[in-house]
CSV table of C-alpha atoms and ligand atoms in Angstrom, one decimal:
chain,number,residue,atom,x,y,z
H,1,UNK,CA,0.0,0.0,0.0
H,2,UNK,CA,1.8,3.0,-1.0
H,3,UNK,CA,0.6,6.6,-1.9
H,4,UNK,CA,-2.3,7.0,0.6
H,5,UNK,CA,-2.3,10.4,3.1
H,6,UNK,CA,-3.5,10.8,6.8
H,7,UNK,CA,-5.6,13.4,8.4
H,8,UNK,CA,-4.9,14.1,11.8
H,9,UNK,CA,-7.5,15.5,13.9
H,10,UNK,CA,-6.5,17.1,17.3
H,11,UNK,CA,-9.5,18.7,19.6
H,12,UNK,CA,-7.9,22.2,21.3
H,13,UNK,CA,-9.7,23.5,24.4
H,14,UNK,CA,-7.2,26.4,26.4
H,15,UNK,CA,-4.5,24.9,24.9
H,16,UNK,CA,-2.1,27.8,24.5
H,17,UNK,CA,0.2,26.3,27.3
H,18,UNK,CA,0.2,23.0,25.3
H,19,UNK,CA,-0.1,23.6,21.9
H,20,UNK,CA,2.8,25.5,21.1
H,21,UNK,CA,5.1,22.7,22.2
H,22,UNK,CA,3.0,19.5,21.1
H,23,UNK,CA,1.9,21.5,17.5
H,24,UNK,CA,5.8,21.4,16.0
H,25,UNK,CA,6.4,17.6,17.7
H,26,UNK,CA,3.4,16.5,16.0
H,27,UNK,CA,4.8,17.9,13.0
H,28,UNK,CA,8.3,16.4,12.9
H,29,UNK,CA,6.7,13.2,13.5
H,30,UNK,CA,4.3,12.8,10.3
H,31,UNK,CA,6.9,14.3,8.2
H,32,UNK,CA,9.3,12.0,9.8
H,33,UNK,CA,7.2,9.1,8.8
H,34,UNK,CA,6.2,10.5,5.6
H,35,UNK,CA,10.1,10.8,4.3
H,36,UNK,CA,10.2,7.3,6.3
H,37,UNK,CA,10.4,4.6,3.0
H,38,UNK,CA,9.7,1.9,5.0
H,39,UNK,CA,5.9,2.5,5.2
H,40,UNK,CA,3.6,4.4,2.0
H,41,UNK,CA,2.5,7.4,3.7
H,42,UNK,CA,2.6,10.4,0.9
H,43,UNK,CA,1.3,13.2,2.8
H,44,UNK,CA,-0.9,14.5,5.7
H,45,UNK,CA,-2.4,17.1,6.9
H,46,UNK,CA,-2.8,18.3,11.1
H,47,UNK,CA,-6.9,19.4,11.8
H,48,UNK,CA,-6.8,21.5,14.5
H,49,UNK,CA,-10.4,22.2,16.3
H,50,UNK,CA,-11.0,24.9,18.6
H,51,UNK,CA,-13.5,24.0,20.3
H,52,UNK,CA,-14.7,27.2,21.9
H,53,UNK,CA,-11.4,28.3,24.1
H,54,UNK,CA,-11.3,31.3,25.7
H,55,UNK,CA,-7.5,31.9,26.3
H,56,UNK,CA,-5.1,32.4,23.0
H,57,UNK,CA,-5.8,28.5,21.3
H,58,UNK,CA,-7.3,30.2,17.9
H,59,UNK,CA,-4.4,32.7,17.1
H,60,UNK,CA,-2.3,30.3,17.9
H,61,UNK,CA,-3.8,27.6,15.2
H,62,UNK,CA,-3.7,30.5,12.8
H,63,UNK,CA,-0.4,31.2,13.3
H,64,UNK,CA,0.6,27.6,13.0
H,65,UNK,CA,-1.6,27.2,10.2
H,66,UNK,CA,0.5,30.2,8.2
H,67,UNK,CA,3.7,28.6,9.1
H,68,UNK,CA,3.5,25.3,8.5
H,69,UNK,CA,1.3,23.8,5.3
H,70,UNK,CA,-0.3,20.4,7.0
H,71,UNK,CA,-1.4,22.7,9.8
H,72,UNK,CA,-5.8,23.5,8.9
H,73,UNK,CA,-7.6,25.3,11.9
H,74,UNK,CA,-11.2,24.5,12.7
H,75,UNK,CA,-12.9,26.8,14.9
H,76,UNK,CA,-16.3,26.0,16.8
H,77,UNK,CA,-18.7,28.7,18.0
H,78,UNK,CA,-18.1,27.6,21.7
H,79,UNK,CA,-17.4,24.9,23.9
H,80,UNK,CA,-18.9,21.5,22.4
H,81,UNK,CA,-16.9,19.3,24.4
H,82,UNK,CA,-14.4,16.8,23.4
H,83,UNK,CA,-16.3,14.5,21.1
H,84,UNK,CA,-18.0,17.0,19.6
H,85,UNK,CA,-15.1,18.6,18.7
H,86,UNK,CA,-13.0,15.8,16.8
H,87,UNK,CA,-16.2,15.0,15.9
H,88,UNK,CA,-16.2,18.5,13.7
H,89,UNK,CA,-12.6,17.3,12.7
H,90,UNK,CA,-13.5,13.7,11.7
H,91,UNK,CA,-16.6,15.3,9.6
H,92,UNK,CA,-14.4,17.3,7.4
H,93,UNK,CA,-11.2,15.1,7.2
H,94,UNK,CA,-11.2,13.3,3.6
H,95,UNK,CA,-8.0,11.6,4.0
H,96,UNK,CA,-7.4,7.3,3.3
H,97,UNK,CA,-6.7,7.4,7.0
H,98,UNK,CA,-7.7,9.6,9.8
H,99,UNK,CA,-5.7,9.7,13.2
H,100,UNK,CA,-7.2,11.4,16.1
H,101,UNK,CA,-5.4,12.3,19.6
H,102,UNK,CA,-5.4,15.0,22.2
H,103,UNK,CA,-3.6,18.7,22.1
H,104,UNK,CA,-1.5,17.7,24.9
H,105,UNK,CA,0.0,14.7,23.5
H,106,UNK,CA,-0.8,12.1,27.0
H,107,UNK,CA,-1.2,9.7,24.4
H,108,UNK,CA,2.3,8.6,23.0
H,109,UNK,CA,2.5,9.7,19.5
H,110,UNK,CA,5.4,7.1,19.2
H,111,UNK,CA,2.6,4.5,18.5
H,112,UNK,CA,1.2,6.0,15.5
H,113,UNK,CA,3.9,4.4,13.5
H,114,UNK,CA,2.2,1.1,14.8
H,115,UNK,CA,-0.8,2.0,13.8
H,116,UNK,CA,0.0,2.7,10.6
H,117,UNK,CA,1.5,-0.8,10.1
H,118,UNK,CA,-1.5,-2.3,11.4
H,119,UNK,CA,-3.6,0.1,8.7
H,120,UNK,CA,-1.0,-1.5,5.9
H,121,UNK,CA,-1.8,-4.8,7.3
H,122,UNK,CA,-5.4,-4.7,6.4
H,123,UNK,CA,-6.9,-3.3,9.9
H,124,UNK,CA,-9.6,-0.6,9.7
H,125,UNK,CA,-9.5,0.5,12.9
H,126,UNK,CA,-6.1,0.5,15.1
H,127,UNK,CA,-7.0,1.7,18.2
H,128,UNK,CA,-4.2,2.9,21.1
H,129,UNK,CA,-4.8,1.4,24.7
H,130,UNK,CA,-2.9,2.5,27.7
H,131,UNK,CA,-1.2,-0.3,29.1
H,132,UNK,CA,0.0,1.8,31.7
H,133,UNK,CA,-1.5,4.6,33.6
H,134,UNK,CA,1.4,5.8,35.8
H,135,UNK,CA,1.2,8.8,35.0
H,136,UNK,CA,-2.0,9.3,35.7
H,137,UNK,CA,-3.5,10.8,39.3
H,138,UNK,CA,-4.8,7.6,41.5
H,139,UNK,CA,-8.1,9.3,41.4
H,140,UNK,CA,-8.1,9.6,37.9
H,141,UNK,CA,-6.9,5.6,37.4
H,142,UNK,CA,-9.1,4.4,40.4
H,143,UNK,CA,-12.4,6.3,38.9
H,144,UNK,CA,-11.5,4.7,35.3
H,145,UNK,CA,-10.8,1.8,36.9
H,146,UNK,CA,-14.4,1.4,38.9
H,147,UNK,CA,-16.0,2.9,35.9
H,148,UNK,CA,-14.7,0.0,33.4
H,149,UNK,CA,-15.7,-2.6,35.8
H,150,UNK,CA,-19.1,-1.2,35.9
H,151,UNK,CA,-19.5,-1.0,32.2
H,152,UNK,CA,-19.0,-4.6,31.6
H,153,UNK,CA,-21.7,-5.0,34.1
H,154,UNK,CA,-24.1,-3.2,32.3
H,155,UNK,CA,-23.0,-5.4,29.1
H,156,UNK,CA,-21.4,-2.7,27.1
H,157,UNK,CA,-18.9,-3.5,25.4
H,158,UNK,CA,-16.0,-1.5,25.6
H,159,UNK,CA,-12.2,-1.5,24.8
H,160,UNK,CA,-10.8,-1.5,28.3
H,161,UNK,CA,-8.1,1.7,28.8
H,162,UNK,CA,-9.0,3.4,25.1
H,163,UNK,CA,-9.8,6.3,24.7
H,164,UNK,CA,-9.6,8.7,21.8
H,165,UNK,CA,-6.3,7.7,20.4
H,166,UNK,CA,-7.0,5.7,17.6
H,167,UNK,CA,-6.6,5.2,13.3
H,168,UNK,CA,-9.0,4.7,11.1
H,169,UNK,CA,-9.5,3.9,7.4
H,170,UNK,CA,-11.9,6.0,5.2
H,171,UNK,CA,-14.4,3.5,5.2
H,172,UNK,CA,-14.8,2.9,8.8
H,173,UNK,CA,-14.6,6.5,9.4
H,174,UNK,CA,-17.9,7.1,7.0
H,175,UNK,CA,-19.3,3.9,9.0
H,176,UNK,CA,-18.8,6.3,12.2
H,177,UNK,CA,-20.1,8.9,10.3
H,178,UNK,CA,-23.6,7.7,9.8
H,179,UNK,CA,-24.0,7.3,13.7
H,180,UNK,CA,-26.2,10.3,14.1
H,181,UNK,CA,-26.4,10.5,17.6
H,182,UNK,CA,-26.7,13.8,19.5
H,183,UNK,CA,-25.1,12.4,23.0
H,184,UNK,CA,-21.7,11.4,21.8
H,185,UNK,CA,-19.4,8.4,23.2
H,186,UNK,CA,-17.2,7.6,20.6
H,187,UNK,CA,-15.4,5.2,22.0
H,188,UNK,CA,-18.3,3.0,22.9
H,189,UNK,CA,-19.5,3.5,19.2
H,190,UNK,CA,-16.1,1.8,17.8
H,191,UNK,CA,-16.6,-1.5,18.9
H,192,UNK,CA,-20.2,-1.7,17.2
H,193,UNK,CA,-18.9,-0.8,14.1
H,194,UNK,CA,-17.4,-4.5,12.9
H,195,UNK,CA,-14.0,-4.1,10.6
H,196,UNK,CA,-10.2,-6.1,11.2
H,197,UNK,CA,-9.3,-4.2,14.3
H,198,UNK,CA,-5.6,-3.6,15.7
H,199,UNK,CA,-4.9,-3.1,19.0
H,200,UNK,CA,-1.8,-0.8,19.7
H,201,UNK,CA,-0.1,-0.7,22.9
H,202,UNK,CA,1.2,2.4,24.6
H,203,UNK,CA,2.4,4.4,27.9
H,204,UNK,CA,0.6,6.6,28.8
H,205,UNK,CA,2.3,10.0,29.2
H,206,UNK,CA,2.2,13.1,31.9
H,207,UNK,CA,0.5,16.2,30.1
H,208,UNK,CA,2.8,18.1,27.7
H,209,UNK,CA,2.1,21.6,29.7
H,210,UNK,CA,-1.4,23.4,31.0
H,211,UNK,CA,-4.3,21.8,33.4
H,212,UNK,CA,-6.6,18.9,32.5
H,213,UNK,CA,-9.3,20.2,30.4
H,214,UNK,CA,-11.8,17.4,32.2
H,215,UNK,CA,-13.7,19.1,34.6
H,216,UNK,CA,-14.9,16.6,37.4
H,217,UNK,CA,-18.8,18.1,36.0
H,218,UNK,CA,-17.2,17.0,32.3
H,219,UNK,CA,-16.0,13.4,33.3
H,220,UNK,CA,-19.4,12.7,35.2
H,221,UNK,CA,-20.8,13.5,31.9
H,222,UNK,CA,-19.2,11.4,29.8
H,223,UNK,CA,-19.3,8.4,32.2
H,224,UNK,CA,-23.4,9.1,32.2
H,225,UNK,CA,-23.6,9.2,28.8
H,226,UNK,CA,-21.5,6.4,28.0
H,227,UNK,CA,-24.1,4.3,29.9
H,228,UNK,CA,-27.1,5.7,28.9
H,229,UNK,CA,-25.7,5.8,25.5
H,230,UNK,CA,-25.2,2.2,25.6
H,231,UNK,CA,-27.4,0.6,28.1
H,232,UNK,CA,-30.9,0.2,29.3
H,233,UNK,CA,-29.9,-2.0,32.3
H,234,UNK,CA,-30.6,0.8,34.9
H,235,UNK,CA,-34.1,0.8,34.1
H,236,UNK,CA,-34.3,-2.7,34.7
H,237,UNK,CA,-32.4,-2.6,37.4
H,238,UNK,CA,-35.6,-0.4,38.5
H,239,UNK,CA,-38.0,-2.6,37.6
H,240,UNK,CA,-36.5,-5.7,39.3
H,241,UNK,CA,-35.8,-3.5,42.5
H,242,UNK,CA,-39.6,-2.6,41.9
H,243,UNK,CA,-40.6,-6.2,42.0
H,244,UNK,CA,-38.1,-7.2,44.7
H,245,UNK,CA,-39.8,-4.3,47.2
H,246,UNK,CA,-43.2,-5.5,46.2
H,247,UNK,CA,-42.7,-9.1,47.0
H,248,UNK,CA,-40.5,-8.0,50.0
H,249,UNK,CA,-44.0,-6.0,50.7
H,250,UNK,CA,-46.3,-8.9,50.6
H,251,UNK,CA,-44.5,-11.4,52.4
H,252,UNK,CA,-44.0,-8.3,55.2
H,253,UNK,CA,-48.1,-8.2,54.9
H,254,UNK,CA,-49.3,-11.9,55.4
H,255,UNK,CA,-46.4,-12.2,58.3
H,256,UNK,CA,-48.2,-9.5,59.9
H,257,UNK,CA,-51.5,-10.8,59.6
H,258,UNK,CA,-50.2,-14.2,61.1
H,259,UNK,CA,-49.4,-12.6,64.3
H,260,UNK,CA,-51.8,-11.0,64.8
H,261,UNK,CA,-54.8,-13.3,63.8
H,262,UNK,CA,-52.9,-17.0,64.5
H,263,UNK,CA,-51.5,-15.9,67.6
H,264,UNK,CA,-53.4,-12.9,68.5
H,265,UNK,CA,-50.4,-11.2,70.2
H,266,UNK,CA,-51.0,-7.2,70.9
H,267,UNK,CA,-49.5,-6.2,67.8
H,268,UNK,CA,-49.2,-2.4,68.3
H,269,UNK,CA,-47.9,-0.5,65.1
H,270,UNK,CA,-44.7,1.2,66.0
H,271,UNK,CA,-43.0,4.1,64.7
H,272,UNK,CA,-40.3,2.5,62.6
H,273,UNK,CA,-41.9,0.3,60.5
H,274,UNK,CA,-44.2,3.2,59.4
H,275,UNK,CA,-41.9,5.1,59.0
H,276,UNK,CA,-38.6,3.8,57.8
H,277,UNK,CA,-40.5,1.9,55.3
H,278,UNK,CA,-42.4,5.0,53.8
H,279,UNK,CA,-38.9,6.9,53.3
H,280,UNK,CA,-37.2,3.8,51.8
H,281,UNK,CA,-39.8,4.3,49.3
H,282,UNK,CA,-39.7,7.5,48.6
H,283,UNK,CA,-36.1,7.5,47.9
H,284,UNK,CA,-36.2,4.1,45.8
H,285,UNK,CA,-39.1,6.4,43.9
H,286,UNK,CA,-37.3,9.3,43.3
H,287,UNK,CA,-33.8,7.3,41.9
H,288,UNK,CA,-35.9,5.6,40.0
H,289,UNK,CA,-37.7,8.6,38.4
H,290,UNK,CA,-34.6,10.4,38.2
H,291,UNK,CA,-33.1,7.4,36.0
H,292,UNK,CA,-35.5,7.0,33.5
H,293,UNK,CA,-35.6,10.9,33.8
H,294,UNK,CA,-32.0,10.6,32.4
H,295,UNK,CA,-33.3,8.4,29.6
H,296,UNK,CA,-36.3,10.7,28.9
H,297,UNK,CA,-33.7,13.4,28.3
H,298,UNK,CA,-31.9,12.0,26.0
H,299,UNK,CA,-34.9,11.0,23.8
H,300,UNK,CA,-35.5,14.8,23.9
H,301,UNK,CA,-32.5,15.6,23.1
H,302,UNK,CA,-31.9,13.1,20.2
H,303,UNK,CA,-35.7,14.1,18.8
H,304,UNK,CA,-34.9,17.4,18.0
H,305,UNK,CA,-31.9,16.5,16.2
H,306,UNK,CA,-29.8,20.1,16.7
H,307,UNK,CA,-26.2,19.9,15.5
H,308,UNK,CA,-23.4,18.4,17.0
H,309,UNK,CA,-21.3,21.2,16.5
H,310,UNK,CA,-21.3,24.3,14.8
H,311,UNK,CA,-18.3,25.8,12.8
H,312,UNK,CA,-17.3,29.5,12.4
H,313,UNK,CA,-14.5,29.8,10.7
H,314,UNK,CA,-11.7,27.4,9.3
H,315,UNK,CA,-8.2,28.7,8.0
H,316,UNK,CA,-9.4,27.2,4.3
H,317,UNK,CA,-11.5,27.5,1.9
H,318,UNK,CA,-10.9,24.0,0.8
H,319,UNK,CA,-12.3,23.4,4.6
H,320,UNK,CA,-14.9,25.5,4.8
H,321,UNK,CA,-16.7,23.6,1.5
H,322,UNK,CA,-16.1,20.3,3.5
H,323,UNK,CA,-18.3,22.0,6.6
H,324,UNK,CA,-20.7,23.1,4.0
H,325,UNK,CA,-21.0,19.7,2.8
H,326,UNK,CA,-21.2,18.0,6.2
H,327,UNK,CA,-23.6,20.8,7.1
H,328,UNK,CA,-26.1,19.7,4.0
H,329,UNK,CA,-26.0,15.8,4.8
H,330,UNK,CA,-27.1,16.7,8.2
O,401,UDP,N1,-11.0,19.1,25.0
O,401,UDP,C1,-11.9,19.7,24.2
O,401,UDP,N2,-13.0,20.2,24.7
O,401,UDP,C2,-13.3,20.2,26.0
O,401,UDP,C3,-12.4,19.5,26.9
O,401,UDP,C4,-11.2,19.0,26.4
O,401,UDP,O1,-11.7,19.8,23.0
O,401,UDP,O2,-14.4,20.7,26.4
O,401,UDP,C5,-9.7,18.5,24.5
O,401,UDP,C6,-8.4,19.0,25.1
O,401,UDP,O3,-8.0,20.2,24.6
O,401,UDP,C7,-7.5,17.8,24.8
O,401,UDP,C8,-8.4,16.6,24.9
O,401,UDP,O4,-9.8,17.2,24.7
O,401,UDP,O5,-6.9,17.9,23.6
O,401,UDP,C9,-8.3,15.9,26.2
O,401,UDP,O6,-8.5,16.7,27.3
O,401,UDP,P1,-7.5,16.7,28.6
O,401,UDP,O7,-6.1,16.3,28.1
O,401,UDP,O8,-7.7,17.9,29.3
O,401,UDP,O9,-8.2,15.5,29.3
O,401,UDP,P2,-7.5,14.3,30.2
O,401,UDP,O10,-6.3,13.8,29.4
O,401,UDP,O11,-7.0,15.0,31.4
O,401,UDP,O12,-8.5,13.3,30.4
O,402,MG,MG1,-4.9,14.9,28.6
């Protein structure tokens, strides 16, 4: 396979601590492996999305963008979060293969040469897990950890420690594409999509320079969606716990009626088990409204079908068709 160019896609929020330093080592590295004979990479070109930062990320991107010729800057008209943002990327990139990884470069760029081996080998999809997290906080690794556990409870199936480093062909990259969902989990969406998929290992790195963009409020969201995305095992988690109280309920009923008919004891009705039962409920009720609540919200959400992300400007007109385009298929 020779003669085929990449896009890379690379989602910017506040990044002007990071992106000035991870921008030019990005850079080296595809024209490193472009001059690189061993493998038929021609060309690519570096997507960068602003998605909606408020500190210097956009005149950076345009500066980067006049300097260097791969460099295209995407610019969203605020904060969509990080899936909608390389989502924008991924819906204008037109390459044979399309890499996606984050501004700060956590993810070990190293292993993209891997993943383009994998791509010449026939895979579709070569995706980048963290085989170690090291470098990660313990809350950070303890919360993924729980939360991976949890998802293969709920039967989703998942690609343990991947997140959004990953290649893809053209092909499975439209197949993504025609996911039109509003609440976005990409990585949950890869697995259903079928094609030869690579696994690529890698080390997880400390961030390049700035803070985490991942609010605590922007992980739970995620994590939520991922399940609700995914899943409808907490409502019948409800409806089991329903059944469970109710059956719970009637034996607690004909036991009562036993004592005090078969042995006519003076049962006098005491305080706790009027009580405590009666706020048991009320709080089963109100998880349980509040969790198909969830799922009620996303149907709203998904039925009024708004865009994913909106663009405002790009540093090319070549681009900018590509966002009309994407804009017109809906
Ligand atoms: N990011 C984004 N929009 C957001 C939050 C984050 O585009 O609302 C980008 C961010 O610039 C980075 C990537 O998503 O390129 C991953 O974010 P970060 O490194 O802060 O997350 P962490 O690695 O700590 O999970
Ligand atoms: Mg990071």
């Amino acid at each position: 396979m020779t003669g085929y160019r990449a896009d890379v896609v690379v989602p910017c929020y506040n990044e002007d601590a990071a992106l000035p330093q991870t921008a030019p080592v990005i850079l080296d590295y595809f024209r490193a492996l472009v001059a690189d004979p061993g493998n038929g990479l021609a060309g690519f070109r570096l997507i960068l999305v602003n998605d909606g930062s408020r500190d210097a990320t956009w005149s950076i991107i345009e500066g980067l963008s006049h300097a260097h010729p791969e460099v295209e800057g995407v610019m969203l008209s605020r904060n969509f979060g990080h899936q909608a943002a390389m989502l924008a990327g991924l819906s204008i990139a037109d390459a044979d293969v399309i890499v996606t990884m984050d501004a700060d470069l956590q993810d070990d760029i190293g292993a993209v040469a891997a993943m383009i081996a994998a791509y010449e080998g026939g895979a579709h999809l070569a995706l980048g897990v963290r085989n170690d997290r090291s470098a990660d906080s313990a809350r950070k690794q303890g919360s993924a950890n729980a939360y991976y556990r949890l998802l293969s409870l709920l039967g989703i199936n998942i690609i343990e420690n991947h997140a959004d480093f990953r290649l893809m062909s053209r092909t499975a990259l439209a197949a993504l594409l025609q996911y039109r969902e509003v609440n976005l989990f990409l990585r949950g969406l890869i697995p259903t999509l079928g094609f030869p998929v690579t696994l690529v290992p890698y080390r997880r790195q400390a961030r390049t320079a700035g803070e985490t963009k991942y609010t605590l409020r922007k992980m739970l969201r995620l994590a939520l969606d991922g399940i609700t995305s995914f899943s409808v095992m907490p409502l019948r988690i409800i409806a089991a716990l329903g059944a469970l109280i109710f059956l719970g309920t009637m034996l607690a009923t004909a036991w009562f009626l036993w004592v005090r008919f078969a042995h006519s004891a003076d049962v006098v009705p005491g305080w706790a088990s009027t009580v405590l039962p009666m706020l048991f409920l009320g709080g089963v009720q109100l998880l349980s409204i509040g969790v198909v609540g969830e799922y009620v919200g996303k149907i709203y959400l998904e039925t009024k079908r708004r865009p994913r992300f909106i663009i405002q400007q790009t540093t090319s007109p070549e681009l900018d068709a590509g966002a009309r385009a994407q804009a017109a298929r809906g």
